[in-house]
């Protein structure tokens, strides 16, 4: 277990050191900012998708008609698929 933790730290913790050695510190700073923004947007979109998924689950147990449930499900499914193709 110790070696797995150490390996994870070496893989994820040394990338900036290696990049700064080969590319330069300015490029590493720009890369880190880019990664931080993309991770923030990804977390935000994942929260939205999770909330919508819970709403779909609630709709499934409600008294709404099957056609309405299917129309909402397909709409959300289409929106989610188009997001996946964009990112």
PDB file of C-alpha atoms in Angstrom:
ATOM      1  CA  UNK A   1       0.000   0.000   0.000  1.00  0.00           C
ATOM      2  CA  UNK A   2       2.887   2.323   0.755  1.00  0.00           C
ATOM      3  CA  UNK A   3       4.437   1.715  -2.656  1.00  0.00           C
ATOM      4  CA  UNK A   4       1.109   2.419  -4.392  1.00  0.00           C
ATOM      5  CA  UNK A   5       0.790   5.737  -2.544  1.00  0.00           C
ATOM      6  CA  UNK A   6       4.398   6.623  -3.299  1.00  0.00           C
ATOM      7  CA  UNK A   7       3.943   5.729  -6.963  1.00  0.00           C
ATOM      8  CA  UNK A   8       0.833   7.906  -7.177  1.00  0.00           C
ATOM      9  CA  UNK A   9       2.696  10.833  -5.673  1.00  0.00           C
ATOM     10  CA  UNK A  10       5.605  10.352  -8.057  1.00  0.00           C
ATOM     11  CA  UNK A  11       3.337  10.179 -11.099  1.00  0.00           C
ATOM     12  CA  UNK A  12       1.065  13.111 -10.241  1.00  0.00           C
ATOM     13  CA  UNK A  13       3.522  15.267  -8.305  1.00  0.00           C
ATOM     14  CA  UNK A  14       6.530  15.350 -10.563  1.00  0.00           C
ATOM     15  CA  UNK A  15       4.919  16.391 -13.828  1.00  0.00           C
ATOM     16  CA  UNK A  16       5.356  20.115 -13.130  1.00  0.00           C
ATOM     17  CA  UNK A  17       9.001  19.602 -12.144  1.00  0.00           C
ATOM     18  CA  UNK A  18       9.737  17.711 -15.357  1.00  0.00           C
ATOM     19  CA  UNK A  19       7.836  20.202 -17.491  1.00  0.00           C
ATOM     20  CA  UNK A  20       9.670  23.146 -15.943  1.00  0.00           C
ATOM     21  CA  UNK A  21      12.992  21.439 -16.589  1.00  0.00           C
ATOM     22  CA  UNK A  22      12.285  20.738 -20.257  1.00  0.00           C
ATOM     23  CA  UNK A  23       9.900  23.536 -21.290  1.00  0.00           C
ATOM     24  CA  UNK A  24      10.316  26.363 -18.813  1.00  0.00           C
ATOM     25  CA  UNK A  25       8.623  27.850 -15.810  1.00  0.00           C
ATOM     26  CA  UNK A  26       6.371  30.227 -17.764  1.00  0.00           C
ATOM     27  CA  UNK A  27       4.891  27.371 -19.799  1.00  0.00           C
ATOM     28  CA  UNK A  28       4.276  25.363 -16.619  1.00  0.00           C
ATOM     29  CA  UNK A  29       2.446  28.326 -15.084  1.00  0.00           C
ATOM     30  CA  UNK A  30       0.260  28.721 -18.156  1.00  0.00           C
ATOM     31  CA  UNK A  31      -0.418  24.961 -18.226  1.00  0.00           C
ATOM     32  CA  UNK A  32      -1.315  24.908 -14.513  1.00  0.00           C
ATOM     33  CA  UNK A  33      -3.750  27.806 -14.928  1.00  0.00           C
ATOM     34  CA  UNK A  34      -5.358  26.109 -17.923  1.00  0.00           C
ATOM     35  CA  UNK A  35      -5.734  22.831 -16.034  1.00  0.00           C
ATOM     36  CA  UNK A  36      -7.216  24.634 -13.013  1.00  0.00           C
ATOM     37  CA  UNK A  37      -9.848  26.383 -15.159  1.00  0.00           C
ATOM     38  CA  UNK A  38     -10.764  23.206 -17.044  1.00  0.00           C
ATOM     39  CA  UNK A  39     -11.045  21.208 -13.804  1.00  0.00           C
ATOM     40  CA  UNK A  40     -13.282  23.889 -12.296  1.00  0.00           C
ATOM     41  CA  UNK A  41     -15.590  23.891 -15.304  1.00  0.00           C
ATOM     42  CA  UNK A  42     -15.674  20.091 -15.336  1.00  0.00           C
ATOM     43  CA  UNK A  43     -16.644  19.975 -11.660  1.00  0.00           C
ATOM     44  CA  UNK A  44     -19.395  22.551 -12.253  1.00  0.00           C
ATOM     45  CA  UNK A  45     -20.844  20.640 -15.199  1.00  0.00           C
ATOM     46  CA  UNK A  46     -20.651  17.355 -13.273  1.00  0.00           C
ATOM     47  CA  UNK A  47     -22.659  18.942 -10.446  1.00  0.00           C
ATOM     48  CA  UNK A  48     -25.299  20.065 -12.940  1.00  0.00           C
ATOM     49  CA  UNK A  49     -25.504  16.631 -14.550  1.00  0.00           C
ATOM     50  CA  UNK A  50     -25.803  14.972 -11.133  1.00  0.00           C
ATOM     51  CA  UNK A  51     -28.642  17.293 -10.144  1.00  0.00           C
ATOM     52  CA  UNK A  52     -30.475  16.641 -13.395  1.00  0.00           C
ATOM     53  CA  UNK A  53     -29.965  12.888 -12.983  1.00  0.00           C
ATOM     54  CA  UNK A  54     -31.600  13.036  -9.559  1.00  0.00           C
ATOM     55  CA  UNK A  55     -34.520  14.938 -11.073  1.00  0.00           C
ATOM     56  CA  UNK A  56     -34.908  12.271 -13.743  1.00  0.00           C
ATOM     57  CA  UNK A  57     -35.009   9.640 -10.999  1.00  0.00           C
ATOM     58  CA  UNK A  58     -37.723  11.576  -9.164  1.00  0.00           C
ATOM     59  CA  UNK A  59     -39.680  11.897 -12.404  1.00  0.00           C
ATOM     60  CA  UNK A  60     -39.474   8.127 -12.857  1.00  0.00           C
ATOM     61  CA  UNK A  61     -41.321   7.474  -9.604  1.00  0.00           C
ATOM     62  CA  UNK A  62     -43.847  10.282 -10.059  1.00  0.00           C
ATOM     63  CA  UNK A  63     -47.320   9.943 -11.529  1.00  0.00           C
ATOM     64  CA  UNK A  64     -46.334  11.558 -14.829  1.00  0.00           C
ATOM     65  CA  UNK A  65     -47.260   9.767 -18.036  1.00  0.00           C
ATOM     66  CA  UNK A  66     -44.765   7.434 -19.661  1.00  0.00           C
ATOM     67  CA  UNK A  67     -44.647   9.636 -22.760  1.00  0.00           C
ATOM     68  CA  UNK A  68     -43.741  12.683 -20.674  1.00  0.00           C
ATOM     69  CA  UNK A  69     -41.071  10.708 -18.809  1.00  0.00           C
ATOM     70  CA  UNK A  70     -39.606   9.419 -22.065  1.00  0.00           C
ATOM     71  CA  UNK A  71     -39.614  12.892 -23.674  1.00  0.00           C
ATOM     72  CA  UNK A  72     -37.778  14.425 -20.683  1.00  0.00           C
ATOM     73  CA  UNK A  73     -35.317  11.539 -20.528  1.00  0.00           C
ATOM     74  CA  UNK A  74     -34.474  11.749 -24.225  1.00  0.00           C
ATOM     75  CA  UNK A  75     -34.092  15.528 -24.008  1.00  0.00           C
ATOM     76  CA  UNK A  76     -31.632  15.277 -21.120  1.00  0.00           C
ATOM     77  CA  UNK A  77     -29.859  12.341 -22.784  1.00  0.00           C
ATOM     78  CA  UNK A  78     -29.383  14.377 -25.978  1.00  0.00           C
ATOM     79  CA  UNK A  79     -28.075  17.391 -24.042  1.00  0.00           C
ATOM     80  CA  UNK A  80     -25.634  15.196 -22.126  1.00  0.00           C
ATOM     81  CA  UNK A  81     -24.385  13.509 -25.298  1.00  0.00           C
ATOM     82  CA  UNK A  82     -23.771  16.821 -27.028  1.00  0.00           C
ATOM     83  CA  UNK A  83     -21.777  17.987 -23.985  1.00  0.00           C
ATOM     84  CA  UNK A  84     -19.643  14.844 -24.140  1.00  0.00           C
ATOM     85  CA  UNK A  85     -18.811  15.448 -27.797  1.00  0.00           C
ATOM     86  CA  UNK A  86     -17.813  19.042 -27.111  1.00  0.00           C
ATOM     87  CA  UNK A  87     -15.351  18.237 -24.337  1.00  0.00           C
TER      88      UNK A  87
END
